[in-house]
Structures are given as C-alpha cells and as structure tokens.
Short mmCIF file of C-alpha atoms in Angstrom, two decimals:
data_model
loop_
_atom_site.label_atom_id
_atom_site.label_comp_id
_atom_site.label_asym_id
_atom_site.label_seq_id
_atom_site.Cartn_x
_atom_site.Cartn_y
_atom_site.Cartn_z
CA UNK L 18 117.31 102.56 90.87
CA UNK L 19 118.42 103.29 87.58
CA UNK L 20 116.03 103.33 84.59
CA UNK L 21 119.14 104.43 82.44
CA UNK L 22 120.73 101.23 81.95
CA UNK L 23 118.47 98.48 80.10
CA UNK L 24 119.51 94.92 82.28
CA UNK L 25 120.74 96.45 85.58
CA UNK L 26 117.06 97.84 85.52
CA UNK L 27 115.34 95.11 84.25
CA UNK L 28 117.16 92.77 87.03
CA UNK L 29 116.36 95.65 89.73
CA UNK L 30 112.97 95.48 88.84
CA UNK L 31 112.80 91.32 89.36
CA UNK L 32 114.81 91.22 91.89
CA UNK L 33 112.08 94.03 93.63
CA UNK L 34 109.30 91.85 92.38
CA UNK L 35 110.86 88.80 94.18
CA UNK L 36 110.83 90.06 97.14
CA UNK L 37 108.30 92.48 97.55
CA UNK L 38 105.94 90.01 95.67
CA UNK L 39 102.38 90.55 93.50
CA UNK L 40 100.02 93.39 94.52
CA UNK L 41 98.09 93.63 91.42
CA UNK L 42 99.48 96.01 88.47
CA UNK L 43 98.98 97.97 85.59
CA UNK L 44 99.53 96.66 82.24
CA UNK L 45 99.82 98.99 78.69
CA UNK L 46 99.25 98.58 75.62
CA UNK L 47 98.58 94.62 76.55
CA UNK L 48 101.39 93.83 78.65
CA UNK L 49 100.72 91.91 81.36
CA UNK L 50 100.13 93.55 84.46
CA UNK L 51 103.42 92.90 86.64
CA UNK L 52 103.79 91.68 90.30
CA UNK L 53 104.73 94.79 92.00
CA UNK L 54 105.01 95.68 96.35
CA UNK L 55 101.48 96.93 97.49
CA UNK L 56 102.81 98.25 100.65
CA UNK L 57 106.72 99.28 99.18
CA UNK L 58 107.81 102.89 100.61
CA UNK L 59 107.72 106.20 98.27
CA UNK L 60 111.16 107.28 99.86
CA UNK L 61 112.51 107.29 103.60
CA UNK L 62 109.83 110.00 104.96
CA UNK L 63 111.60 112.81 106.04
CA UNK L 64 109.05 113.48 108.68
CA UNK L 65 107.34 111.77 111.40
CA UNK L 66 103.65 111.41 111.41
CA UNK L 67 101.84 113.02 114.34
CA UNK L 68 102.18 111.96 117.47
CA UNK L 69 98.55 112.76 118.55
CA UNK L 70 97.89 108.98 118.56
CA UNK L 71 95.71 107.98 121.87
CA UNK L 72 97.80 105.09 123.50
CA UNK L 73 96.31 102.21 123.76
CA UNK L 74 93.86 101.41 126.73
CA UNK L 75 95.03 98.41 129.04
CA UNK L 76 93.73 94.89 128.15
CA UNK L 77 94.48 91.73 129.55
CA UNK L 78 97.99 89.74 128.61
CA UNK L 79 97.82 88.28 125.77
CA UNK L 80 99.53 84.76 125.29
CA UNK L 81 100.42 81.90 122.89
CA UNK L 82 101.24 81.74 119.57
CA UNK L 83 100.61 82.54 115.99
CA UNK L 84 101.55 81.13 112.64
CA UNK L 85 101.29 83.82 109.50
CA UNK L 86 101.78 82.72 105.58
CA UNK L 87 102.55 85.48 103.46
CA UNK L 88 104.57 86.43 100.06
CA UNK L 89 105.39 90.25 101.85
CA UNK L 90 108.64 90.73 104.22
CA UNK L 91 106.99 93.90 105.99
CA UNK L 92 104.78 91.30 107.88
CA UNK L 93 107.92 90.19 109.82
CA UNK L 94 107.97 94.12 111.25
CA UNK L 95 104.18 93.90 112.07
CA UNK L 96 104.68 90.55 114.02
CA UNK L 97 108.14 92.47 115.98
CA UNK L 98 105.46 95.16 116.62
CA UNK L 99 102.97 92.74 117.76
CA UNK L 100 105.38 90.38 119.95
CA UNK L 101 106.92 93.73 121.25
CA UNK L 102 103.78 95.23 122.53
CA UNK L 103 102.55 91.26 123.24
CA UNK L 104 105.68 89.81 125.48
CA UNK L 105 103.60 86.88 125.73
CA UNK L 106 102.73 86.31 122.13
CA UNK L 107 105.32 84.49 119.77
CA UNK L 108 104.68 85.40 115.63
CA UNK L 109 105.84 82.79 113.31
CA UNK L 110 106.45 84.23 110.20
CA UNK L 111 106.15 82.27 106.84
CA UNK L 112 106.87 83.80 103.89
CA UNK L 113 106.63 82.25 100.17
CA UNK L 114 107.47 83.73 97.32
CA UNK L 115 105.32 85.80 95.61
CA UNK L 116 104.88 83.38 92.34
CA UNK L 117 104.72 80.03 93.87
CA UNK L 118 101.92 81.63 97.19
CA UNK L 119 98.57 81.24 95.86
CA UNK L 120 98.90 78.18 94.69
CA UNK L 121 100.52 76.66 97.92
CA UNK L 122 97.80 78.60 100.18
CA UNK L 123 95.61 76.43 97.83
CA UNK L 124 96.88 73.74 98.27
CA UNK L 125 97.07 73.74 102.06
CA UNK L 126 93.29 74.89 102.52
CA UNK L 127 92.23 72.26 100.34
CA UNK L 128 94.02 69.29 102.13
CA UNK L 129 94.12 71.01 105.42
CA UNK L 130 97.49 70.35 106.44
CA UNK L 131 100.22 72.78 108.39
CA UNK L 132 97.64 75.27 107.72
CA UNK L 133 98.68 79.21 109.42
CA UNK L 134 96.34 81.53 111.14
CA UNK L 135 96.24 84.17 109.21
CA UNK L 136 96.83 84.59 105.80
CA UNK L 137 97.75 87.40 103.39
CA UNK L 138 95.63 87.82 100.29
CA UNK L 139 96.84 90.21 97.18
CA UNK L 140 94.61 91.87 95.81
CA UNK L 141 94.42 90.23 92.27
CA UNK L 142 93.54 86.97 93.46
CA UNK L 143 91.75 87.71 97.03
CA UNK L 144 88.35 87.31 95.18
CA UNK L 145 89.22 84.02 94.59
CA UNK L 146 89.07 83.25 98.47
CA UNK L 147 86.57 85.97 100.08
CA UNK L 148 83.66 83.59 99.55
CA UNK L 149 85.19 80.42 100.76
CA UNK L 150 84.44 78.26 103.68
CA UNK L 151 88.07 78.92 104.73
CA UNK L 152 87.82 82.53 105.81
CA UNK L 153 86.37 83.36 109.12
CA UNK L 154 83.48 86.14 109.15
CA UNK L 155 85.17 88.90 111.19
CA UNK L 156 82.29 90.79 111.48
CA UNK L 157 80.55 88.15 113.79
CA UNK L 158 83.86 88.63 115.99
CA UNK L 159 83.47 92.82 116.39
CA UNK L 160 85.44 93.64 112.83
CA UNK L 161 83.31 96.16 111.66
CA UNK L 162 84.21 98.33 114.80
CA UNK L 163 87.80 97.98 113.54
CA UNK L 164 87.33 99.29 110.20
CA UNK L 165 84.27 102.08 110.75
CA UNK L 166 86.84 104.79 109.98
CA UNK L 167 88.29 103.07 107.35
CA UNK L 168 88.78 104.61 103.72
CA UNK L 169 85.24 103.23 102.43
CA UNK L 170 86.88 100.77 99.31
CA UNK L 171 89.37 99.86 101.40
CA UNK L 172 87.31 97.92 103.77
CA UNK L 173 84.66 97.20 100.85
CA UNK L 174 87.38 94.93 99.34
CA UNK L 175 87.42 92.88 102.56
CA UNK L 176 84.06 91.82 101.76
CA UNK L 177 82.35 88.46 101.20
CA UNK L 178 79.04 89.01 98.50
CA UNK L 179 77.23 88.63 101.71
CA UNK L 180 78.53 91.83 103.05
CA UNK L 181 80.73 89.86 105.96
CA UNK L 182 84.03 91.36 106.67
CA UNK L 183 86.39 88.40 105.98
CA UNK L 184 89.78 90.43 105.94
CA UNK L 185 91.46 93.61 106.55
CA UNK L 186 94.15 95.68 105.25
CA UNK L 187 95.92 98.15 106.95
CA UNK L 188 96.84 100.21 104.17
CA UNK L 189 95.46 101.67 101.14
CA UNK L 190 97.31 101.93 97.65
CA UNK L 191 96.00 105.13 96.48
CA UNK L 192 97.96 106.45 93.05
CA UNK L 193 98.57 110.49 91.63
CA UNK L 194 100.07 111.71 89.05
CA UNK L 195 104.18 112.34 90.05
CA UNK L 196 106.11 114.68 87.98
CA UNK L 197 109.42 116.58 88.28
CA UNK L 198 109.14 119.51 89.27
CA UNK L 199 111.45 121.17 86.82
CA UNK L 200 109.52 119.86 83.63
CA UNK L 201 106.33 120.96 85.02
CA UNK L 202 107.58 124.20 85.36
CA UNK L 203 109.12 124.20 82.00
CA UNK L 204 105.88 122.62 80.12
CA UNK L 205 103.15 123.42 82.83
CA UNK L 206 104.09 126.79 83.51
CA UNK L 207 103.72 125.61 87.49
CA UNK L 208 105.19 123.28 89.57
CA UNK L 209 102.35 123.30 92.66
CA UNK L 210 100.41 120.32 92.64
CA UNK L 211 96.97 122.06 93.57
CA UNK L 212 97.15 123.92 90.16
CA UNK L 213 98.24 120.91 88.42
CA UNK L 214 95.52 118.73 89.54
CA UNK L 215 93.11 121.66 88.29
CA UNK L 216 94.92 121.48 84.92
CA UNK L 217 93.93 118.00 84.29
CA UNK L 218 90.90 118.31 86.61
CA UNK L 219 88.81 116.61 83.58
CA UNK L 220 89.61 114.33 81.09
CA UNK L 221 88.90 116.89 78.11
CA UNK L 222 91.48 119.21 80.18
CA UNK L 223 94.04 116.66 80.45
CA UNK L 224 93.49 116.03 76.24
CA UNK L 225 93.92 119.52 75.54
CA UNK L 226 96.54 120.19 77.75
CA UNK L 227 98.51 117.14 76.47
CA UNK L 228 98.00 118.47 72.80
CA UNK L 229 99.76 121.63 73.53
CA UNK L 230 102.70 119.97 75.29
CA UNK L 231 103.50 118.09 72.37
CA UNK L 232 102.83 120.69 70.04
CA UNK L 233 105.25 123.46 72.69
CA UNK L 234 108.08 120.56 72.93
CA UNK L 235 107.94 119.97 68.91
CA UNK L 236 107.27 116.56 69.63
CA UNK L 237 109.93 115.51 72.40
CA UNK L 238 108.19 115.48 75.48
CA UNK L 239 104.41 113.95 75.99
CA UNK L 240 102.29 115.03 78.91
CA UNK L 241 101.51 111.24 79.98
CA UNK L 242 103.02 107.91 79.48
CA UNK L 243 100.47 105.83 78.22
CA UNK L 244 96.43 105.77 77.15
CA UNK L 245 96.55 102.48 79.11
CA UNK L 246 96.35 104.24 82.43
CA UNK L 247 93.07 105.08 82.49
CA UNK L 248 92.16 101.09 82.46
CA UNK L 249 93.82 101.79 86.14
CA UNK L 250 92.05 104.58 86.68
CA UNK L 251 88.70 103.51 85.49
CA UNK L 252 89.11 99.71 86.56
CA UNK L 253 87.95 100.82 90.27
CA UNK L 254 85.24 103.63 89.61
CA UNK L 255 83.05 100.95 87.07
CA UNK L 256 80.59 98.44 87.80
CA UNK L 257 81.45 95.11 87.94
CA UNK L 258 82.22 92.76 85.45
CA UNK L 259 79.67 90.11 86.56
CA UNK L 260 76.08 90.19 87.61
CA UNK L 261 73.72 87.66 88.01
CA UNK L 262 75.97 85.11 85.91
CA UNK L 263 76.38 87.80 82.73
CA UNK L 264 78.97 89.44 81.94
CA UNK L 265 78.54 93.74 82.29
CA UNK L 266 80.25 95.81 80.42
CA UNK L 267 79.62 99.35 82.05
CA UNK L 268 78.97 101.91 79.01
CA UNK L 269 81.68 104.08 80.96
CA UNK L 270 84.25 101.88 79.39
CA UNK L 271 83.58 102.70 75.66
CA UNK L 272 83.87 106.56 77.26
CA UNK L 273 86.68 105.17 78.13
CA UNK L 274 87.52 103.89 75.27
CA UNK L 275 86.90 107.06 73.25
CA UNK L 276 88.90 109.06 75.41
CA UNK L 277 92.07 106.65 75.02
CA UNK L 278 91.50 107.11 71.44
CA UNK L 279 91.78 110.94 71.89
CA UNK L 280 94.86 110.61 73.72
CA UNK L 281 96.20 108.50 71.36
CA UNK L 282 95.15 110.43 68.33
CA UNK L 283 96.51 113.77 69.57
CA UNK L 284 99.99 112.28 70.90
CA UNK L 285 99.04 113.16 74.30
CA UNK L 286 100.98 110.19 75.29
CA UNK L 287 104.43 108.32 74.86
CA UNK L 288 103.04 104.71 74.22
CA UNK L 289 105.42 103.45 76.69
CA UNK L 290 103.99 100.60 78.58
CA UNK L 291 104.28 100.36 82.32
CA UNK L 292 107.55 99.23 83.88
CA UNK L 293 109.35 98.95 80.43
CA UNK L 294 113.23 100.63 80.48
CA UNK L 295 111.77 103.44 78.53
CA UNK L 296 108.51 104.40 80.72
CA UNK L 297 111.64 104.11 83.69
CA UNK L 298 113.71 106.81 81.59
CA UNK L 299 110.87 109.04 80.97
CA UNK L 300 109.61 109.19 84.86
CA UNK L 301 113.26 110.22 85.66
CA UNK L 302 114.25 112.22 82.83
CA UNK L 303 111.24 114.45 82.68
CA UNK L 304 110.68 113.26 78.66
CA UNK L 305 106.98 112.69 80.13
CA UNK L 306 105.73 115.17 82.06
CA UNK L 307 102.89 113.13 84.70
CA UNK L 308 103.30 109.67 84.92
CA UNK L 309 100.57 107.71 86.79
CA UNK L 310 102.17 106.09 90.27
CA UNK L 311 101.02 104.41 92.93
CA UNK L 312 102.06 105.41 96.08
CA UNK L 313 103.96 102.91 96.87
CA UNK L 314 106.49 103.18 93.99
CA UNK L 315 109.38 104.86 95.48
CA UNK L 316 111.79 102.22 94.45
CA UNK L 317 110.69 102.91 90.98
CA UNK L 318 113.06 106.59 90.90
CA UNK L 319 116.30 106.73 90.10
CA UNK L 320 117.62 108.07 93.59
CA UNK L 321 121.52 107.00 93.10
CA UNK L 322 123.45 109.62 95.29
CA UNK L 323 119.96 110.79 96.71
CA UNK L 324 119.75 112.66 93.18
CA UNK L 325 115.66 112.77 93.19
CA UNK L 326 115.48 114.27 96.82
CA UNK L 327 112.97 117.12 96.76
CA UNK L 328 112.93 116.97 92.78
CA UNK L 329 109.13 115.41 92.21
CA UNK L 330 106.00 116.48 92.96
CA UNK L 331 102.44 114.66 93.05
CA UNK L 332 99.31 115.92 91.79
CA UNK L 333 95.64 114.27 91.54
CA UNK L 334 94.54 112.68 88.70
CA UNK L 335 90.53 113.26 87.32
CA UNK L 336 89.49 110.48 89.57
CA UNK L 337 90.87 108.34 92.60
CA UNK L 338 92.19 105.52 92.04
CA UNK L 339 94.81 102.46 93.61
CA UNK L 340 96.62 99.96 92.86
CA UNK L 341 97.54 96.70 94.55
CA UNK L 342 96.72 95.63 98.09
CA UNK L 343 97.60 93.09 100.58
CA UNK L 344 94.88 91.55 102.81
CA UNK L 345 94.70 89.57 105.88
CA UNK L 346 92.33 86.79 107.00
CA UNK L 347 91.70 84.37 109.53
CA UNK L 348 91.46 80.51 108.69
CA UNK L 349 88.20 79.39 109.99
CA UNK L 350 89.53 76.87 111.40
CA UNK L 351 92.45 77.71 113.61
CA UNK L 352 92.27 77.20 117.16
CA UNK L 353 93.90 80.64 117.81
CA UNK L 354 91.13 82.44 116.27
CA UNK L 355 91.28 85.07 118.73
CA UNK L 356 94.73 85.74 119.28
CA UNK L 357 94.72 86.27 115.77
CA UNK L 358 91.88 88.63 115.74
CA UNK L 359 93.89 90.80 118.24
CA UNK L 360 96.62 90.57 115.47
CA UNK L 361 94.40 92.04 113.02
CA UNK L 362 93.03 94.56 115.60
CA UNK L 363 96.45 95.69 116.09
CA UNK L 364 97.38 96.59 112.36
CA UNK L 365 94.36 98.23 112.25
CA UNK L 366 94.31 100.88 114.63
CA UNK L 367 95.96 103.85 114.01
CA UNK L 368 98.97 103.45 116.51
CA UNK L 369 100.25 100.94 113.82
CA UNK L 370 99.21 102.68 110.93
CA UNK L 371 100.82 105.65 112.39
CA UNK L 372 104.31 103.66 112.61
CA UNK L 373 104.11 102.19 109.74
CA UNK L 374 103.73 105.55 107.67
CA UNK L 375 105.90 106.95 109.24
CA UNK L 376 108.71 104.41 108.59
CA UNK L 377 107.78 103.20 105.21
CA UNK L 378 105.62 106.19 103.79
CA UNK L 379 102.82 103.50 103.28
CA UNK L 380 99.16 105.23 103.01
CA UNK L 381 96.63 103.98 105.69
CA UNK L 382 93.50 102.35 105.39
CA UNK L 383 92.02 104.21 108.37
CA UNK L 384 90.63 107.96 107.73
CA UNK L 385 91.75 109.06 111.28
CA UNK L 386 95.40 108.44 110.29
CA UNK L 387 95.33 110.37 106.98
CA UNK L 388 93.66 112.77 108.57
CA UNK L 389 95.82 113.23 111.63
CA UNK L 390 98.82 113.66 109.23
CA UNK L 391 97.57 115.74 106.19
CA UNK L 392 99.26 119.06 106.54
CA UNK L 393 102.56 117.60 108.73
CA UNK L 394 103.81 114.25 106.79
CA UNK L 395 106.70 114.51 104.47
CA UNK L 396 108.39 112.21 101.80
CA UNK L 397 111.84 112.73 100.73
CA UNK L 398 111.27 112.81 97.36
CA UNK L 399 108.83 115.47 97.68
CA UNK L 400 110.11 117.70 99.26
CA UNK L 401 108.27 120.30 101.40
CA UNK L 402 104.84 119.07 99.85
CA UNK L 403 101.90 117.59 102.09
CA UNK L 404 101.74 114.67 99.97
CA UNK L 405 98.79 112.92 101.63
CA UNK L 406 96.31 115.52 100.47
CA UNK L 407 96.67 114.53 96.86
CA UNK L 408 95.75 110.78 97.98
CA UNK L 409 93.49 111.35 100.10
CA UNK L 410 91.06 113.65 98.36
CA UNK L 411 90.59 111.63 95.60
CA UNK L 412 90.52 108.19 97.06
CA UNK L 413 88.03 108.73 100.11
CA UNK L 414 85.10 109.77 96.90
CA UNK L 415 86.00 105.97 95.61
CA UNK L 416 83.35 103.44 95.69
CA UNK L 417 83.32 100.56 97.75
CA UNK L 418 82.80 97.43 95.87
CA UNK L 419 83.45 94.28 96.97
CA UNK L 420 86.18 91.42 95.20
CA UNK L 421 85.01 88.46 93.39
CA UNK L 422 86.56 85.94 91.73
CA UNK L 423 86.29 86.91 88.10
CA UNK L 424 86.75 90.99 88.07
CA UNK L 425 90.50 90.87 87.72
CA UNK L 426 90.81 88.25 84.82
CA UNK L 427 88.00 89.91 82.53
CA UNK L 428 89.99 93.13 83.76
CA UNK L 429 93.13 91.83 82.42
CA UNK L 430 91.25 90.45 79.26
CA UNK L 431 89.40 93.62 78.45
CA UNK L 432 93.27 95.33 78.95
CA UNK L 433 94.49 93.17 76.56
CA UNK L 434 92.12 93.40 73.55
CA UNK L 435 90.87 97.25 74.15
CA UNK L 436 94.96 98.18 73.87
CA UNK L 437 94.80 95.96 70.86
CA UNK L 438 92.27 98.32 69.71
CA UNK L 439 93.62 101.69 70.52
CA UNK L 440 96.78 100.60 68.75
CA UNK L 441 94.67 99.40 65.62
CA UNK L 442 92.32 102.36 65.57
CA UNK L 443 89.11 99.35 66.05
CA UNK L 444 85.98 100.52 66.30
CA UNK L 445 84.70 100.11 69.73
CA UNK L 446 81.70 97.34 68.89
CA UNK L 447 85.08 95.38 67.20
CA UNK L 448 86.70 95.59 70.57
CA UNK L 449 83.40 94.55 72.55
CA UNK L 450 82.94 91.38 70.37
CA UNK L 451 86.59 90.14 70.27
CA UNK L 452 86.26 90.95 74.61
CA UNK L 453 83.15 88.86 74.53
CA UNK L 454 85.22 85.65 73.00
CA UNK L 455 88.34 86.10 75.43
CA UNK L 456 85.83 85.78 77.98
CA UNK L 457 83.49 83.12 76.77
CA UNK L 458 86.74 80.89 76.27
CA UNK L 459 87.91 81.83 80.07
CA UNK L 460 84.93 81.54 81.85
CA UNK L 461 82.36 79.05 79.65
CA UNK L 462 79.75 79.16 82.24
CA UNK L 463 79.09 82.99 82.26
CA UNK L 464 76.14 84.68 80.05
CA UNK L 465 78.07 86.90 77.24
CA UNK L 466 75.17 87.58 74.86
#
C-alpha cells in the first residue's frame, strides 16, 4: 500500500476498513480511533510454524449445521477448516459489514428473529454484550479447559463481571514498536531489536533517547510518531474506568499524562496522528524512527514490488500492550449449542492456531502456540528475525481484566480531551475536570465527583 500518494491511500485504507471491519483502534491527538482488521496478516510468513502440533484424538462424527454472523471474512476459512475436518457439519457464514454489525446483532437479539449461533464480538463494543442474557456461560459447558493455556488478558476479556467465560478468541493483538532497519541503524546506532527494546526499556529512556534523535537529525527525523500512543499503551495496563457506579481515574494516567507532556515538550515525537497520509509516509520512509503497530498491520507498509521485504524490524515497547480483537460467543438460545461449542473448541486449540499463523501471521491466544514457534516463525517483512519473541514477552506480563460496557467510551473520551491538553499545554487538574463533564453528559447515571 502506498502511503505516498494522499487519496489512493486514503481509499486503500477504507476500502481495508470495509472489509476487514472494526477491531478497536488508536486515535491521536483526538482523532477518532478508526475501524481497523484485528486478525489482518503482518506479511505472507515466510515460514511455517512448527509442526510439533499433537493431532487431534478421535471423537465421535460430528453432524448438522451452524449459522455464524460476523463483520470479519477470515471466519469463512475457519468454517472451511471446520467443515473440512467435520464432513458432516455444514457452516453458514454471514457476514455484515463492519459499520452497520452491532447494531443489526442488536437488533436481532432483542426481537429474536433469524438469530445465528455464534456470534463475533469486536473488541470495542463486546462489553456491551458480555453481561447479557444472550450469551451462553461457556464455562458451565468445559470452556475454561479450552483456554487454561491461554495468554492470561486474552481470555480475561472473554469474561462476564461474574468471572463466566462467555466467549473466546483465538488470537491475540499484541503491538511493538516496527522500525526500518536502515534508520535505526543510522539514528540508533543498531538495528537488533533486543538492544532496541533496552534503549527504550523505560519511559525516561525512550524521552532521552528521542531528544537526541531530534537534536542528531537537526530536526528532520523524530524517534516516535505521536505522544498519543501511550493512551494505547497505557489503556490496557490501568484500572478500570468504573467501580462501584464511579468513575476511576487511575493516578497512572496523570503519569501518563506528564510523560506525554515530556514527549511533546522535547519533540520526541512527529504529532502525526494515527492512520493520517503523513504517519503512513513516516512508517515507510524512515522520517520516524519506531512507530507503534499492532501486529496485525501488515497491510499498513508500502510493499509495492515486495519493496519492504526484510527491510523492518520490531522491537518491544516499555510495556505490553494490543490492540483490537475479535470474539466469539454462543447465543443462549440456539438449539445447536453444542455443535457450536465444538466450533469454538476447534479455533481454540493449537492445531488451528497453528494454521492460522502460519497462513496469515496472526498471533495466538494460546501460550503453547507462541511458545512452540518462538525461535522458528518468520514474517516477510522481517526478515530473519524471530518476531514472536518481541510479542510475546511483553504481552504474557499483561493483566487480565475483564470488558464492560463503559471502558471504551470514557477511553475514547479521556483520548479526546487529554490530546486536547497536551496540544494546549493544560494543566492536568484542567484536563481531569473537562474529562469529568464529557463523561457526566455520556453516562448521567455514573458517580463523577
């Protein structure tokens, strides 16, 4: 994709949208936070996963048929996969776009009509659903043996308040820092992502490190693309926004705060908010040096004549952290409930997991499978690099906190007015008490004082 050319890229970048729908986002400097694939590819993987996968003990035939809604067009491979190793199963299939899904899921549930059995849930908006009559409680059907191995906030997310597993991913949408490997060499001194990820191994390293890139480059080149990124990195390692009816504001966000500030203050970054044509140019041009990715972002590089092969690298950032997510739950009242658990069994265990890496270069939710493939699994664009490593040591450490339905919104709220503020210089208090009003007006019956 090219990043060069303002509309092409702009229509590239719907047209992905479209059809790889919304998996949550980052947003900068207030921008809304995009629809953008949770489960997209980083490249065509250049190397199988291991094969060490146990096969799959014999069970009896399974038979009938499911229906699946969902706003993602990789489900159609996991139902081939399914029908394929089910020759008595049929998979129907249904997909919506990615704009017009949660609303008609919605709808359905709520009039109970031509209802599917099992339904995909994004990660923005599956708080919304995880405490509703409508989901069944997996856990009372033998889910938690599926997801013991799991990485720990990947299968947290799946959770009702309760504690009931209501759905499961088979992924996990862990994010790094990607770089070319010729500007880190220029501006880094190094191109290996272990020393990188030691570089900015702390948020006062990254600061100081940033300073001294702009000050080597004479202002041309920035070592990040925007302050906003820590709102994605920080959104997922904070309390949450709500307890007991009140709204919590965890004092890591004014460190936070203060540290985007910093960044700002000693042009550590380009103020280039995510997905615009210029935060495109800088990822491929190497006029920002690390540029926050999850990795599912592939389609994101300009690859045109396989020009990025082998060119990036991907180091850790200070803390793990992900971005987007598709789920999948069972309506409670389907009368295929468990065929449709065997679907979910199915995506996962590691022999699809496995697969689906290493066709798509999509992270797994389940440990064994990262595990299994840390020092073997390659990416095109990364050339010889282990790229798994950089994921996975950051994102297993990640807490694991369950959705509800009001920690994205205030999320996107506090984006909004704390980029406000780092633009504007506002003192932090400023920033709390404007926050406090967005949310009062959003969500009256919540405790803001």
């Amino acid at each position: 994709m090219n990043f060069r050319k303002g509309l092409p890229f702009v229509l590239a970048v719907v047209l992905m949208i479209t059809l790889l729908s919304a998996c949550g986002g980052k947003g900068g400097n207030g921008a809304s936070p995009p629809a953008s694939a949770s489960s997209g590819d980083t490249a065509s993987p250049s190397a199988s996963p291991s094969d060490s996968v146990s096969p799959s003990t014999s069970a009896p035939e399974l038979k009938g048929k499911l229906v699946i809604w969902t706003f993602f067009d990789q489900v159609k491979d996991m139902a081939a996969k399914f029908e394929e190793k089910n020759p008595g199963v049929q998979v129907e299939v249904k997909m919506f776009p990615g704009d017009q899904y949660q609303t008609k899921l919605l709808t359905a549930l709520q009039t109970g009509k031509d209802l599917p059995d099992i339904f995909d849930l994004e990660r923005g908006y599956i708080g919304k659903f995880i405490d509703s009559k409508f989901l069944t409680d997996l856990s009372a059907m033998g889910g938690e043996e599926l997801v013991k191995d799991y990485i720990p906030y990947v299968q947290g997310l799946g959770r009702s308040s309760d504690g009931k597993l209501k759905a499961i991913s088979d992924h996990s949408s862990p994010g790094g820092f990607w770089y070319l490997r010729e500007t880190a060499k220029q501006y880094l001194g190094t191109d290996d992502p272990a020393q990188i990820g030691e570089m900015v191994g702390s948020w006062d390293k990254l600061i100081a490190l940033g300073e001294k890139v702009y000050a080597d480059s004479k202002g041309k080149v920035h070592l990040i693309e925007n302050a906003g990124d820590l709102f994605d990195i920080m959104a997922y390692n904070t309390e949450p926004w709500v307890k007991d009816g009140k709204l919590n504001i965890d004092p890591k966000w004014q460190e936070t705060y203060d540290l985007q500030q910093k960044i700002r203050a000693g042009n550590v970054d380009a103020k280039l908010p995510f997905m615009s044509a210029g935060w495109g140019t800088a990822l491929n041009s190497g006029t920002v040096v690390l540029t926050s990715m999850p990795a599912w972002a592939g389609f994101m590089v300009d690859n045109k004549d396989d020009k990025a092969v082998g060119k990036f690298g991907v180091a850790p950032a200070p803390l793990g952290f992900y971005t987007g997510g598709t789920y999948r739950g069972i309506y409670d009242k389907s009368p295929n409930k468990e065929l449709a658990y065997e679907f979910l069994k199915y995506i996962a265990s590691p022999e699809w997991q496995d697969y689906n890496l290493g066709k798509t270069g999509n992270m797994p939710g389940n440990k064994a499978v990262y595990e299994k493939n840390l020092d073997t699994f390659k990416s095109a664009f990364f050339g010889d690099q282990n790229i798994l490593k950089p994921y996975y040591d950051t994102i297993k450490e990640m807490p694991a906190l369950s959705a509800d339905k009001y920690g994205e919104d205030i999320l996107s709220l506090w984006r909004k007015v704390a980029s406000q503020g780092i633009t504007n210089n506002t003192p932090y208090d400023k920033v709390v008490g404007d926050f406090k009003k967005e949310v009062k007006n959003a969500f009256p019956e919540l405790k803001t004082d």
